[in-house]
Tab-separated table of C-alpha atoms in Angstrom:
chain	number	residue	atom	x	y	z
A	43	UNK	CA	93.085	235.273	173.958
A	44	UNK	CA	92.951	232.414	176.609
A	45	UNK	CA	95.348	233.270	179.365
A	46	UNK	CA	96.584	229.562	179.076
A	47	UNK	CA	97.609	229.998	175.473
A	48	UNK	CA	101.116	229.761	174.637
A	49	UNK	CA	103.169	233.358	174.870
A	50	UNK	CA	105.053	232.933	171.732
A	51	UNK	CA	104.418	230.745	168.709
A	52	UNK	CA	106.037	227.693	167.286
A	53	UNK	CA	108.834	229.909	165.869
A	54	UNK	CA	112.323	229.887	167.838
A	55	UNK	CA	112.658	233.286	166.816
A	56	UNK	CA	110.383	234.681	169.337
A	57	UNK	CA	112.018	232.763	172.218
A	58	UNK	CA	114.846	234.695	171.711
A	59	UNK	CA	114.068	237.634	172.282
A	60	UNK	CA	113.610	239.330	175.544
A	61	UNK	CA	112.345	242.804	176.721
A	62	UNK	CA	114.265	244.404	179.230
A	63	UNK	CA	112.467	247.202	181.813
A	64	UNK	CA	115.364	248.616	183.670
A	65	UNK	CA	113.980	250.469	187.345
A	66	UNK	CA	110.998	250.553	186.670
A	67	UNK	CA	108.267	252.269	188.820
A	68	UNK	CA	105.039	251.484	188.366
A	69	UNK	CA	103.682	248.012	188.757
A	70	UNK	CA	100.713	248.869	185.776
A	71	UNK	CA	103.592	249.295	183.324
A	72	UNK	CA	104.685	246.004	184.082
A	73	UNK	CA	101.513	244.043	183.948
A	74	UNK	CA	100.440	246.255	180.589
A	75	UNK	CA	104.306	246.199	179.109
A	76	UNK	CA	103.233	241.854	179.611
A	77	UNK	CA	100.161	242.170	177.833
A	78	UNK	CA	102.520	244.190	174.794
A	79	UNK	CA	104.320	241.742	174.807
A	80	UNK	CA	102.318	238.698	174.470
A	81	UNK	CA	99.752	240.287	171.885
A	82	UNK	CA	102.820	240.282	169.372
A	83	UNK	CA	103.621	236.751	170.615
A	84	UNK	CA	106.375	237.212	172.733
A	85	UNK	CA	107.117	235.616	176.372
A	86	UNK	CA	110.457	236.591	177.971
A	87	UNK	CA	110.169	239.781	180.242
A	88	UNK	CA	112.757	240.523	182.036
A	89	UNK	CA	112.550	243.726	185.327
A	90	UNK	CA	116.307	244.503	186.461
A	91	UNK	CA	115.941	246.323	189.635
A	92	UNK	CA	112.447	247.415	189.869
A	93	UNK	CA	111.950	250.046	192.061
A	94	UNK	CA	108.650	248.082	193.767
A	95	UNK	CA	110.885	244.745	194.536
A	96	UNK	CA	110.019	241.380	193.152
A	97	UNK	CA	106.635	241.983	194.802
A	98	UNK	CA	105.494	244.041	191.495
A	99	UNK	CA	104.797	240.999	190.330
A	100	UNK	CA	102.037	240.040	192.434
A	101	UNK	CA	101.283	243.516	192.780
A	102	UNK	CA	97.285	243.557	192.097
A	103	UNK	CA	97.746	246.485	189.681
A	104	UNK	CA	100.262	244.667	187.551
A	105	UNK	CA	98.131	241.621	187.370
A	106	UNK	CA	94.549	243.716	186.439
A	107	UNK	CA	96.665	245.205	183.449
A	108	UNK	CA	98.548	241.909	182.581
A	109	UNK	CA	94.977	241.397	181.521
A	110	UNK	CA	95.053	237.968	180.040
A	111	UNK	CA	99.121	237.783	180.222
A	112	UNK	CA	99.368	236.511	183.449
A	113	UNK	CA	101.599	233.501	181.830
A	114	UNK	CA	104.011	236.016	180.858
A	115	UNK	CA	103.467	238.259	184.408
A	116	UNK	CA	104.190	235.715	186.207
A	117	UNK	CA	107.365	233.711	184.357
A	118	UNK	CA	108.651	237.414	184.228
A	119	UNK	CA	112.472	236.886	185.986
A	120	UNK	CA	113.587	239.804	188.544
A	121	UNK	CA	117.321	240.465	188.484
A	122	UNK	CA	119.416	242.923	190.464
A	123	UNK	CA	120.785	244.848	187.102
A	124	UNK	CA	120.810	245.325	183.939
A	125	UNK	CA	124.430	243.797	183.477
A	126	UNK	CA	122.493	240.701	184.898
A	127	UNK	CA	119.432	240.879	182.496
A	128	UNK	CA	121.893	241.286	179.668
A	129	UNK	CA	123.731	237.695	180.620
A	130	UNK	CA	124.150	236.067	177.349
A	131	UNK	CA	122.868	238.468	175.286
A	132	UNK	CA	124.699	239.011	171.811
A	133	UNK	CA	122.646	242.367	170.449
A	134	UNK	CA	120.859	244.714	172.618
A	135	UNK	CA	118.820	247.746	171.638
A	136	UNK	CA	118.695	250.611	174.446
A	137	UNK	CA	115.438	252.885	173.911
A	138	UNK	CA	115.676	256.465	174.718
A	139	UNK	CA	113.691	259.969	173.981
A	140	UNK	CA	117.077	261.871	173.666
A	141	UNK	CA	119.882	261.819	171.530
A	142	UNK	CA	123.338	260.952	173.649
A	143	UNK	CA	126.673	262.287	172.763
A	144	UNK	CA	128.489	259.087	173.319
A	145	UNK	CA	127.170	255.670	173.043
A	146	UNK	CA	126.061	253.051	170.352
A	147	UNK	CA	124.717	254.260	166.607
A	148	UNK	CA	121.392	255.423	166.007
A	149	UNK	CA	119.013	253.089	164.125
A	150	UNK	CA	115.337	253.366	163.453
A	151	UNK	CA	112.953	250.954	165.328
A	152	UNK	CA	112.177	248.962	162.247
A	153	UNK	CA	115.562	248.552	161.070
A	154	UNK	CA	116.661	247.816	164.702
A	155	UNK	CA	114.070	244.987	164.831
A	156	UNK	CA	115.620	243.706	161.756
A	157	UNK	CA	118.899	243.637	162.954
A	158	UNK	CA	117.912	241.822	166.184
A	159	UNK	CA	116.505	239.118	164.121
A	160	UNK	CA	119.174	238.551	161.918
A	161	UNK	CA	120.976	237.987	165.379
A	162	UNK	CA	117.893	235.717	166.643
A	163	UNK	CA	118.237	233.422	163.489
A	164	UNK	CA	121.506	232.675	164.434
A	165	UNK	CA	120.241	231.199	167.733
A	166	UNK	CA	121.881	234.347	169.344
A	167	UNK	CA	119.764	236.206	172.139
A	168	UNK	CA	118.471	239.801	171.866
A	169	UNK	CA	117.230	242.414	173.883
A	170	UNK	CA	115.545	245.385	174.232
A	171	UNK	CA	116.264	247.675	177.250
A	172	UNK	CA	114.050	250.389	178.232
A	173	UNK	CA	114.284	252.996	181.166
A	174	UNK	CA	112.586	253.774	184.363
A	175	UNK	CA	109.176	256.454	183.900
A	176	UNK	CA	110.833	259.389	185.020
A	177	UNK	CA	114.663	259.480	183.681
A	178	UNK	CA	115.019	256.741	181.612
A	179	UNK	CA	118.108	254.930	180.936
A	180	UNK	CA	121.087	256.774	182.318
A	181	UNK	CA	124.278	256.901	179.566
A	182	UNK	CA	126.067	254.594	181.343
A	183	UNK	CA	122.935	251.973	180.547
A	184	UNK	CA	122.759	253.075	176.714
A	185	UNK	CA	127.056	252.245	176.338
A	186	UNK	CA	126.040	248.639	177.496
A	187	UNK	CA	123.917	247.916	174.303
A	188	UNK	CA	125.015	248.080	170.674
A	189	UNK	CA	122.280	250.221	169.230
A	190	UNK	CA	120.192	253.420	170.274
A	191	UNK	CA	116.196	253.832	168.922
A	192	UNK	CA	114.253	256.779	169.176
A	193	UNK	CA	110.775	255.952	168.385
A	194	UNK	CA	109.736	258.934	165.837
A	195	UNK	CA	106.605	260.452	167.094
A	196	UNK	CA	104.820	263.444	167.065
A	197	UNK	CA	107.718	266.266	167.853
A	198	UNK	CA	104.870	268.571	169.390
A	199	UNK	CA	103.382	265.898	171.860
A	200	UNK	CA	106.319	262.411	171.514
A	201	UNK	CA	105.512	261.508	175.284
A	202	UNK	CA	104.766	257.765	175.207
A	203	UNK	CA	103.829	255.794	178.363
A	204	UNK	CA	106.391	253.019	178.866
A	205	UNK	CA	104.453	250.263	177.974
A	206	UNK	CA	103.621	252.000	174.572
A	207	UNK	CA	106.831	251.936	173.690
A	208	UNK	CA	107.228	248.457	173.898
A	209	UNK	CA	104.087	247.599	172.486
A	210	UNK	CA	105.633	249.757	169.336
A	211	UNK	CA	108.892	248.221	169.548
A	212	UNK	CA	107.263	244.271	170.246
A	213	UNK	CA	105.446	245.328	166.834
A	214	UNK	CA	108.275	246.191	164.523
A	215	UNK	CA	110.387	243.089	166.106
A	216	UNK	CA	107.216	240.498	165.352
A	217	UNK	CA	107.343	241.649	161.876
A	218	UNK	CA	110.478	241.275	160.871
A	219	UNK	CA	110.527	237.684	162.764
A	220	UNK	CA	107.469	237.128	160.017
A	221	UNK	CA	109.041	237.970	157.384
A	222	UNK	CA	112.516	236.760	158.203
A	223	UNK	CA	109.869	232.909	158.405
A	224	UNK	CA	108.657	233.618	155.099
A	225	UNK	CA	112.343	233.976	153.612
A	226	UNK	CA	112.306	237.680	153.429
A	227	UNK	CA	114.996	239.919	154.899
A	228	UNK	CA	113.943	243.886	155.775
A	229	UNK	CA	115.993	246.376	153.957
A	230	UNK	CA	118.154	248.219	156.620
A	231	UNK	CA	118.915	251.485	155.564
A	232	UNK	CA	120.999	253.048	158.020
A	233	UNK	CA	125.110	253.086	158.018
A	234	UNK	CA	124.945	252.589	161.414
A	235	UNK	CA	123.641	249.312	161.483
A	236	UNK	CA	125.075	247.454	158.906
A	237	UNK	CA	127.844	247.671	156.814
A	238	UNK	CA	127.291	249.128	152.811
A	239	UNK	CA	127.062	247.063	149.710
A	240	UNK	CA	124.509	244.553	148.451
A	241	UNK	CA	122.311	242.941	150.812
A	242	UNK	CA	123.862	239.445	150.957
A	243	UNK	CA	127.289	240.892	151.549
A	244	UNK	CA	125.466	243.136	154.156
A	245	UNK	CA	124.068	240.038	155.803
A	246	UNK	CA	127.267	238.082	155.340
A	247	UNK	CA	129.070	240.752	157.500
A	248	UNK	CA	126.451	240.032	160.067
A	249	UNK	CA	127.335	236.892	160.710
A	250	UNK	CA	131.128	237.901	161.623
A	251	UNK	CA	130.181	240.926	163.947
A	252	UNK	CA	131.216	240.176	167.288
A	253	UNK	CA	128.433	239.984	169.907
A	254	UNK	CA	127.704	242.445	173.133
A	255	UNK	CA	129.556	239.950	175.160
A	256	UNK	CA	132.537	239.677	173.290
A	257	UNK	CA	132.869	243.463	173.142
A	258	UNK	CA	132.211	243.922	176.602
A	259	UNK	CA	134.703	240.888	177.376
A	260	UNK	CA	137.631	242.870	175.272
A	261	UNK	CA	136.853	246.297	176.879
A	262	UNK	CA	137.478	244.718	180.469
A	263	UNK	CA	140.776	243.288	179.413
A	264	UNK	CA	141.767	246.540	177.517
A	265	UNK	CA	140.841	248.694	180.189
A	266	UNK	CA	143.193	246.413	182.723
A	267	UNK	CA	146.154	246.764	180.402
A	268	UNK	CA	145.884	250.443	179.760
A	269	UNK	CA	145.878	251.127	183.731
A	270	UNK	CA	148.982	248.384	183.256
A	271	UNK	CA	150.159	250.850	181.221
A	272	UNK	CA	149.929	253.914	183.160
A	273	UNK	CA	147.604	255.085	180.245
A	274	UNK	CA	144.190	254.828	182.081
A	275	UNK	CA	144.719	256.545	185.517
A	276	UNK	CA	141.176	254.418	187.270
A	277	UNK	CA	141.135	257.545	189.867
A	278	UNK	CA	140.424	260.408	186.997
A	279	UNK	CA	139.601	257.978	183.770
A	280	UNK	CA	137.493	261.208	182.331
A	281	UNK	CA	135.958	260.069	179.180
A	282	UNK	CA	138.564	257.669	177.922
A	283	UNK	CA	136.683	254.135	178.277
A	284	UNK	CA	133.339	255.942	176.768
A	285	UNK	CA	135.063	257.402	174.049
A	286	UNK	CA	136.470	253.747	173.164
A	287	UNK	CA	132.807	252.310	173.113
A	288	UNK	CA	131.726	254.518	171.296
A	289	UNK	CA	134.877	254.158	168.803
A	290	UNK	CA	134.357	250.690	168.602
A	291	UNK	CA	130.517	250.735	168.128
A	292	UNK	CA	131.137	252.616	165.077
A	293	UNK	CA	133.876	250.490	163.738
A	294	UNK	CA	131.421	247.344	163.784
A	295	UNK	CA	133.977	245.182	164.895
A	296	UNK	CA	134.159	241.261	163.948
A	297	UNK	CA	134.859	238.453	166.566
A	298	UNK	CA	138.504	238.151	165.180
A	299	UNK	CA	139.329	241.530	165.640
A	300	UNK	CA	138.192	241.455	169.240
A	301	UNK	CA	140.556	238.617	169.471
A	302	UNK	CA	143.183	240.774	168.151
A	303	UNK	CA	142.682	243.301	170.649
A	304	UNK	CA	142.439	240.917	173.615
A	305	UNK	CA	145.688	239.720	172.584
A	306	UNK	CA	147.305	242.391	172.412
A	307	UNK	CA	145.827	243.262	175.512
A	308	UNK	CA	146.919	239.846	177.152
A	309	UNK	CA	150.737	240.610	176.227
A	310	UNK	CA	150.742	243.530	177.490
A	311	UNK	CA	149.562	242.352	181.217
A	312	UNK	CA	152.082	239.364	180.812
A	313	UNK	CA	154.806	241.630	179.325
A	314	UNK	CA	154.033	243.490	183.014
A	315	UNK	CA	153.867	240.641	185.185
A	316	UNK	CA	157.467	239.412	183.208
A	317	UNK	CA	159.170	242.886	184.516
């Protein structure tokens, strides 16, 4: 492929997706996570805090592995965080090797990828966030998106270089953005992505689910009214605020019933401010 051909195709599908590398180390993984990328037609890279600096993107290693992606190397955008590279994002998938006791519901890579699109068809952005090479993405990172994939390989050797992953991952999300153009839908399987009964009602409940940013705008406001409330004590919060993430990423809320919540939460700061 010409390294002056376009990273995505016609399709506005593709340009909304992004791939998210959160800390990461090595400046190959960047330049070969680019080439992933762009072999499944795919432009938008996004590094939130790399641990090389904005320079990784010159870096000469990162540009030898780009490898023909240098289009997508070099329109990759640095950003402080991953709260940042999440701006305006309405479905994010966090990628992790492990199992977490709190955070968002499991879903297989394929049926994630089919979620995401449903979400990209409605002009909505998505994301998927891997971790650095060494720890991955801490739990704190995983409560910030709305799903968690495990890619399912080989239990006696399931070490997979970074880039791999997304190249897996950039796979499963190009195919379902193909078939979603050819006016099919993947069958989701899991409860914890969508909710039960036939497909169109399925897909109908999609389109009411409230997005990563309206969740994580209610959760703000709730958490100010419960330390309103004497409820939340911010010096020893425990578990309290994860427990409610995780409560809510189960419940698949809708936009109006985040509004509910944010009202209630609104009346209860004003019913404080009143006193």
């Amino acid at each position: 492929m010409s390294q002056t051909a376009a990273a995505s195709p016609s399709s506005p599908l593709f340009d909304q997706v992004r791939f998210v590398l959160n800390e990461t180390s090595h400046p190959g993984n960047v330049g070969s996570a680019a080439r992933a990328i762009k072999t499944m037609g795919f432009g938008q890279l996004v590094l939130a805090a790399p641990r090389a600096g904005a320079d990784v993107l010159r870096d000469p290693e990162a540009v030898a592995l780009a490898s023909g992606a240098d289009d997508v190397l070099a329109n990759a955008r640095v950003v402080a965080d991953l709260d940042t590279a999440l701006q305006g994002v309405s479905w994010a998938v966090a990628l992790s090797a492990r199992s977490r006791e709190y955070g968002p519901p499991n879903a297989e890579p394929r049926e994630s990828a089919a979620m995401a699109v449903q979400h990209a068809g409605q002009g909505e952005a998505v994301a998927f966030v891997f971790g650095s090479e060494r720890t991955g993405l801490s739990n704190a990172d995983v409560e910030r998106c709305n799903a968690l994939v495990h890619i399912p390989a080989n239990p006696v050797y399931s070490s997979l270089n970074l880039s791999q992953a997304v190249q897996v991952i950039a796979y499963e999300v190009r195919m379902a953005c193909l078939a979603r153009e050819r006016g099919e839908v993947f069958h989701v399987t899991s409860a914890a992505s969508l909710p039960s009964g036939p497909q169109s009602e399925r897909l109908e409940a999609l389109e009411a689910l409230a997005t990563r940013d309206d969740v994580e705008g209610m959760l703000s406001h709730l958490e100010r009214a419960l330390v309103d409330l004497d409820f939340l004590d911010p010096d020893n919060p425990k578990k309290l605020m994860t427990r409610l993430r995780r409560l809510f990423a189960k419940s698949h809320l809708e936009r109006e019933e985040v509004n509910i919540l944010r009202g209630i939460a609104k009346h209860i700061l004003e019913r404080k401010i009143r006193r």
